[in-house]
Coordinates of C-alpha atoms and ligand atoms in Angstrom, one line a residue:
M1 CA 14.6 13.5 -4.0
K2 CA 17.6 14.8 -3.5
G3 CA 20.2 17.4 -5.6
N4 CA 23.2 17.0 -7.8
R5 CA 25.9 19.2 -5.1
S6 CA 28.6 18.1 -8.2
N7 CA 26.9 21.3 -9.5
L8 CA 26.0 23.6 -6.7
N9 CA 29.6 25.9 -7.1
K10 CA 28.5 26.3 -10.8
I11 CA 25.4 27.0 -10.0
L12 CA 25.7 29.5 -7.7
L13 CA 28.0 31.4 -9.8
A14 CA 25.3 31.0 -12.5
A15 CA 23.6 32.1 -10.4
V16 CA 25.4 35.1 -9.2
S17 CA 26.7 36.2 -13.1
V18 CA 23.0 36.1 -14.1
L19 CA 22.1 38.7 -11.1
A20 CA 24.7 40.8 -11.3
T21 CA 22.8 43.4 -13.3
A22 CA 19.3 43.7 -12.0
S23 CA 18.9 46.3 -9.0
V24 CA 21.2 46.4 -5.7
A25 CA 19.6 45.5 -2.9
A26 CA 17.2 48.1 -1.1
A27 CA 14.4 46.2 1.4
D28 CA 15.6 44.4 4.5
G29 CA 13.6 41.7 6.5
E30 CA 13.4 38.4 6.3
V31 CA 10.6 36.2 3.9
N32 CA 9.5 32.4 5.8
I33 CA 9.2 29.4 3.5
Y34 CA 7.1 26.2 4.0
S35 CA 9.0 24.0 1.8
Y36 CA 8.4 20.0 0.8
R37 CA 11.3 20.0 -1.4
Q38 CA 14.4 19.1 0.5
P39 CA 16.7 23.0 1.5
D40 CA 19.2 22.2 -0.7
L41 CA 18.0 22.4 -4.3
I42 CA 16.3 26.0 -3.0
K43 CA 19.1 27.0 -1.6
P44 CA 21.2 28.8 -4.3
L45 CA 18.6 30.8 -5.8
L46 CA 18.0 31.7 -2.3
D47 CA 21.4 32.5 -1.3
T48 CA 21.5 35.1 -4.5
F49 CA 17.9 36.0 -3.5
T50 CA 19.3 37.8 -0.3
K51 CA 21.5 39.2 -1.7
E52 CA 20.6 41.8 -4.8
T53 CA 17.6 42.3 -1.7
G54 CA 19.6 42.2 2.0
I55 CA 16.6 39.8 2.7
T56 CA 16.5 36.7 4.6
T57 CA 15.2 33.4 4.1
N58 CA 14.1 31.4 6.8
V59 CA 13.0 27.7 4.9
L60 CA 11.3 25.3 6.5
F61 CA 11.2 21.7 5.5
L62 CA 8.5 19.4 6.2
D63 CA 7.6 16.1 4.3
K64 CA 4.0 16.2 5.3
G65 CA 0.8 17.7 7.1
L66 CA 2.5 21.2 5.4
V67 CA -1.2 22.6 4.8
E68 CA -2.5 21.1 8.3
R69 CA 0.1 23.1 9.9
I70 CA -0.9 26.6 8.7
Q71 CA -4.5 25.7 9.1
A72 CA -3.3 24.2 12.5
E73 CA -1.1 28.3 12.9
G74 CA -3.6 29.9 12.0
V75 CA -3.7 33.9 11.0
N76 CA -0.4 33.9 13.9
S77 CA 1.1 31.7 11.1
P78 CA 4.5 33.1 10.2
A79 CA 4.5 31.4 6.7
D80 CA 5.0 33.7 3.5
V81 CA 5.7 31.1 0.3
I82 CA 4.5 27.4 0.1
M83 CA 6.7 25.8 -2.5
T84 CA 6.7 22.3 -3.5
V85 CA 5.6 20.0 -6.5
D86 CA 2.9 18.0 -8.2
I87 CA -0.4 20.3 -9.0
S88 CA -2.4 17.8 -6.7
R89 CA 0.1 19.8 -3.2
L90 CA -0.4 23.0 -4.9
V91 CA -4.4 22.4 -5.3
E92 CA -5.0 21.1 -1.6
A93 CA -3.1 24.2 -0.3
K94 CA -5.3 25.9 -1.7
D95 CA -8.3 23.9 -0.8
G96 CA -7.2 24.0 2.0
G97 CA -7.7 28.1 2.8
V98 CA -4.0 28.5 3.3
T99 CA -3.2 30.3 0.7
Q100 CA -3.9 34.2 -1.2
P101 CA -3.9 35.2 -4.4
V102 CA -1.6 36.7 -6.5
V103 CA -3.3 38.5 -9.4
D104 CA -2.5 40.9 -12.9
N105 CA 1.3 40.6 -11.4
E106 CA 3.6 41.5 -15.0
T107 CA 6.5 40.4 -13.7
I108 CA 5.5 37.1 -12.9
N109 CA 3.1 36.9 -15.2
K110 CA 5.4 37.7 -18.2
D111 CA 7.4 34.6 -17.6
I112 CA 4.6 32.0 -16.2
P113 CA 2.5 31.4 -18.9
A114 CA -1.1 30.6 -17.7
N115 CA -1.4 26.9 -18.7
F116 CA 0.6 27.0 -15.8
R117 CA -1.0 29.3 -13.1
D118 CA -3.7 28.6 -11.3
P119 CA -7.1 30.7 -12.6
A120 CA -7.6 32.4 -9.9
G121 CA -3.8 33.8 -9.4
E122 CA -3.3 31.0 -6.4
W123 CA -0.3 28.6 -7.4
F124 CA 2.0 28.6 -10.4
G125 CA 4.6 26.7 -11.2
L126 CA 8.6 27.3 -11.6
T127 CA 9.6 23.8 -13.7
T128 CA 8.0 21.2 -14.9
R129 CA 9.2 16.9 -15.5
G130 CA 7.3 14.8 -18.1
R131 CA 5.7 11.7 -17.1
V132 CA 7.1 9.0 -20.2
V133 CA 8.6 6.4 -21.2
Y134 CA 11.8 3.9 -20.2
A135 CA 11.9 1.9 -22.6
S136 CA 14.4 -1.0 -22.8
K137 CA 17.3 0.5 -25.0
D138 CA 18.0 -3.9 -25.9
R139 CA 14.3 -5.3 -25.8
V140 CA 12.3 -2.1 -27.7
G141 CA 12.9 -1.2 -31.4
Q142 CA 10.3 1.8 -31.3
D143 CA 11.6 5.3 -30.4
T144 CA 7.6 6.9 -31.3
I145 CA 4.7 5.9 -28.6
T146 CA 1.1 7.2 -27.0
Y147 CA 0.0 6.3 -23.9
E148 CA -3.1 5.2 -25.4
E149 CA -0.9 2.6 -26.8
L150 CA -0.5 1.8 -23.2
A151 CA -3.5 0.1 -23.8
D152 CA -2.6 -2.6 -26.6
P153 CA -2.2 -6.3 -26.2
K154 CA 1.0 -6.0 -28.1
W155 CA 2.9 -4.3 -24.3
K156 CA 1.1 -8.0 -22.8
G157 CA 2.9 -8.6 -19.8
K158 CA 5.8 -6.2 -20.6
I159 CA 4.8 -2.5 -18.4
C160 CA 5.7 -1.7 -15.7
I161 CA 4.7 1.1 -13.0
R162 CA 4.6 2.8 -9.5
D163 CA 0.8 2.5 -7.4
G164 CA -2.0 3.8 -9.2
Q165 CA -3.6 6.4 -7.1
H166 CA 0.2 7.8 -5.9
S167 CA -0.1 12.2 -7.8
Y168 CA 2.2 11.0 -10.9
N169 CA 0.3 8.3 -12.5
I170 CA -3.2 10.7 -11.1
G171 CA -1.7 13.9 -12.6
L172 CA -1.5 11.1 -16.0
F173 CA -4.4 9.7 -15.6
A174 CA -6.7 13.3 -15.0
S175 CA -5.3 14.4 -18.0
M176 CA -6.0 11.2 -20.7
I177 CA -9.6 11.8 -18.7
A178 CA -9.2 15.8 -20.3
A179 CA -8.4 14.2 -23.7
H180 CA -10.7 11.2 -24.0
G181 CA -13.5 12.0 -20.8
E182 CA -14.4 9.4 -18.4
E183 CA -15.6 6.2 -20.2
Y184 CA -12.3 5.6 -22.9
T185 CA -10.6 6.5 -19.6
E186 CA -11.9 3.4 -17.8
K187 CA -11.5 1.3 -20.3
W188 CA -8.2 1.9 -21.1
L189 CA -7.1 1.8 -17.7
K190 CA -8.6 -2.3 -17.4
D191 CA -6.5 -3.1 -20.9
F192 CA -3.4 -1.0 -19.6
K193 CA -3.6 -2.8 -15.8
N194 CA -3.6 -6.0 -17.5
N195 CA -0.3 -5.2 -20.2
L196 CA 1.3 -4.6 -16.2
A197 CA 3.8 -7.3 -15.6
R198 CA 3.4 -7.8 -12.1
K199 CA 1.5 -5.5 -8.9
P200 CA 2.1 -2.2 -9.3
A201 CA 4.7 -1.1 -6.6
G202 CA 8.2 0.7 -6.4
G203 CA 9.2 4.3 -7.0
D204 CA 10.0 5.6 -11.1
R205 CA 13.4 4.3 -10.0
D206 CA 13.2 0.7 -8.8
Q207 CA 11.0 0.2 -13.2
A208 CA 14.5 1.1 -14.9
K209 CA 15.7 -1.4 -12.4
A210 CA 13.2 -3.3 -13.1
I211 CA 13.4 -2.9 -17.0
L212 CA 17.6 -3.3 -16.4
A213 CA 16.3 -7.1 -14.7
G214 CA 14.6 -7.7 -17.9
E215 CA 11.2 -7.5 -15.7
C216 CA 10.1 -5.1 -17.9
D217 CA 10.5 -4.2 -21.3
I218 CA 8.6 -0.5 -20.6
A219 CA 7.4 1.6 -17.6
L220 CA 5.9 5.5 -16.5
G221 CA 8.2 7.5 -15.4
N222 CA 9.5 11.5 -14.4
T223 CA 12.1 12.8 -16.5
Y224 CA 14.2 13.6 -14.0
Y225 CA 14.6 10.4 -12.2
V226 CA 16.5 9.8 -15.3
G227 CA 19.1 13.0 -14.3
L228 CA 19.3 11.2 -10.7
M229 CA 20.2 7.9 -11.8
Q230 CA 22.5 9.2 -14.6
T231 CA 24.4 11.1 -12.2
N232 CA 24.3 9.3 -8.4
E233 CA 27.7 8.9 -7.3
K234 CA 25.9 7.2 -4.5
E235 CA 25.0 4.4 -5.3
P236 CA 26.7 4.4 -8.3
E237 CA 24.3 1.1 -9.2
Q238 CA 21.3 3.3 -10.5
K239 CA 23.5 4.2 -13.1
E240 CA 23.0 0.6 -15.1
W241 CA 19.8 1.7 -14.3
A242 CA 19.5 4.3 -16.5
A243 CA 22.0 3.0 -18.7
A244 CA 19.3 0.2 -19.1
I245 CA 16.8 2.1 -21.0
K246 CA 16.1 5.2 -23.1
I247 CA 12.9 8.2 -23.0
L248 CA 10.4 8.3 -25.5
F249 CA 7.8 11.5 -25.1
P250 CA 4.6 10.0 -25.7
N251 CA 2.6 12.4 -27.9
S252 CA 5.0 14.0 -29.2
A253 CA 3.1 14.1 -32.5
D254 CA -0.3 15.4 -30.5
R255 CA -1.0 16.6 -27.8
G256 CA 2.6 16.6 -26.5
T257 CA 3.7 14.4 -23.3
H258 CA 1.7 14.9 -19.6
V259 CA 4.0 17.5 -17.4
N260 CA 3.2 18.4 -14.2
I261 CA 4.8 20.6 -12.4
S262 CA 7.2 22.5 -9.3
G263 CA 5.6 25.7 -8.5
M264 CA 4.8 27.6 -5.5
A265 CA 1.8 30.2 -3.1
L266 CA 1.5 33.0 -1.2
A267 CA 0.4 31.7 2.2
K268 CA -3.1 33.3 3.2
N269 CA -1.4 35.3 6.0
A270 CA 1.9 35.7 4.8
P271 CA 3.2 39.1 7.4
N272 CA 5.8 39.5 5.0
K273 CA 3.9 40.3 2.2
E274 CA 5.4 42.1 -0.2
N275 CA 9.3 40.2 0.6
A276 CA 7.5 37.7 -0.1
L277 CA 5.9 38.6 -3.2
K278 CA 9.8 40.1 -3.9
L279 CA 10.9 36.2 -3.5
M280 CA 8.1 35.3 -6.2
E281 CA 9.2 37.3 -8.7
F282 CA 12.5 37.2 -8.1
L283 CA 11.5 32.7 -8.9
A284 CA 9.3 33.3 -11.2
S285 CA 11.6 35.2 -13.7
G286 CA 12.9 32.9 -16.4
E287 CA 16.9 33.0 -15.4
A288 CA 16.4 32.4 -11.8
Q289 CA 13.8 29.1 -13.4
K290 CA 17.1 28.6 -15.2
I291 CA 19.3 27.9 -12.5
Y292 CA 16.4 26.3 -10.5
G293 CA 15.4 23.9 -13.3
E294 CA 19.5 22.5 -13.3
Q295 CA 19.0 22.2 -10.0
V296 CA 16.8 19.5 -10.1
F297 CA 17.0 18.1 -14.0
E298 CA 13.6 20.0 -14.8
Y299 CA 12.5 22.0 -17.4
P300 CA 11.7 25.7 -16.9
V301 CA 7.8 26.7 -18.0
M302 CA 9.1 30.1 -19.4
P303 CA 8.6 29.0 -23.2
G304 CA 12.6 28.7 -24.8
A305 CA 14.4 29.2 -21.6
E306 CA 17.0 25.2 -22.3
P307 CA 17.5 22.8 -19.1
S308 CA 20.5 21.6 -18.6
D309 CA 22.3 19.7 -20.8
V310 CA 21.8 16.1 -18.8
V311 CA 18.5 16.7 -19.6
K312 CA 19.0 18.2 -23.0
A313 CA 20.4 15.0 -23.9
W314 CA 17.4 13.0 -24.0
G315 CA 16.0 14.8 -26.8
P316 CA 13.4 17.7 -26.8
I317 CA 10.0 16.9 -25.1
K318 CA 6.6 18.8 -26.2
A319 CA 4.6 18.9 -23.3
D320 CA 1.2 18.8 -23.6
T321 CA -0.4 22.5 -23.2
L322 CA -3.8 21.1 -21.3
P323 CA -3.7 23.5 -17.8
L324 CA -2.5 22.7 -15.0
S325 CA -6.0 23.8 -13.6
D326 CA -8.0 20.8 -15.7
I327 CA -6.0 18.1 -14.1
A328 CA -6.5 19.3 -11.2
A329 CA -10.2 19.3 -11.6
N330 CA -9.8 15.8 -13.3
R331 CA -8.2 14.5 -10.2
K332 CA -10.7 12.5 -8.0
K333 CA -12.3 11.7 -10.7
A334 CA -9.1 9.4 -11.9
S335 CA -8.2 8.4 -8.6
E336 CA -12.0 6.6 -8.6
L337 CA -11.1 5.3 -11.6
V338 CA -8.1 3.5 -10.7
D339 CA -9.5 1.7 -8.0
K340 CA -12.8 1.1 -9.7
V341 CA -10.5 -1.0 -12.4
G342 CA -8.7 -2.8 -9.2
F343 CA -5.1 -1.6 -11.2
N344 CA -3.3 -2.0 -7.9
E345 CA -4.0 -5.7 -8.1
G346 CA -2.2 -5.5 -11.3
P347 CA -3.0 -7.8 -14.5
E348 CA -6.1 -10.5 -14.1
S349 CA -4.6 -13.3 -16.1
Ligands
FE1 FE1 9.5 12.8 -7.4

């Protein structure tokens, strides 16, 4: 995803003022970041980190194969820190053996709730994104919804969604397994599939576009895409897609809306481990989360930390408190169920 460059100066200034009181640079050296996240999204924070500590940051941006690369580099890997989005990728790094634990770090644990940290300390989240319902402002009267309700026949032919195997959907389906068990989730997925307006396709933003076009009434999408559409000066037609929808935060009245995280991990053979830990502590702070979250239209994981004005305007989110590690544990089952019910083949009749 792309950042909102118009906010860059503002964020940079905020970052400087927030951290002006922090202790002044003591150590020198560098830290190497392997990132699935666009460098411009994290640059303002990294610049502030360098200003405060004297530690230079080097970002290697990859759009795939990050784990394989670190594996291939082996003990000589220059990677110190991994930054990515989605629990699937953090777990992939852990399972791929390219991370090492950071445990009992009081600075990190203070501002990162336990449900957003790996119990073994191999990764933690910095920001969250909700998997919400985009609903047509014109055609959907209700202002509340549950994930369970997506299987209700009243939505027949009215729902759009991207590929069922996409990690964003797998995370949600895994949370359904955690909440209701496998048997319920299989039936739910089957009924949900039969409510689809068309075969799963496109990205999350395409579903909002389809709502504007009248192809469906509701869709699943991540929260930050709404911010990206609302502020999109490069492709202003996306503002119209966003204007056609309202966000419904599913399950606000019970367990809360499913959220996923963007997060980080310490690389297994980090050559600059001390600097890496300094960077992790820096980014874990509630203030840094806030600035980072603002840049990417996400929510800081620290309880009570406010998101940006754009995000706040969507209304409050009550996040499901299910540990992300439980979601990770159910991902494989979720993926199997998607295939089993033929989710990606679309509705049966
Ligand atoms: Fe995305």
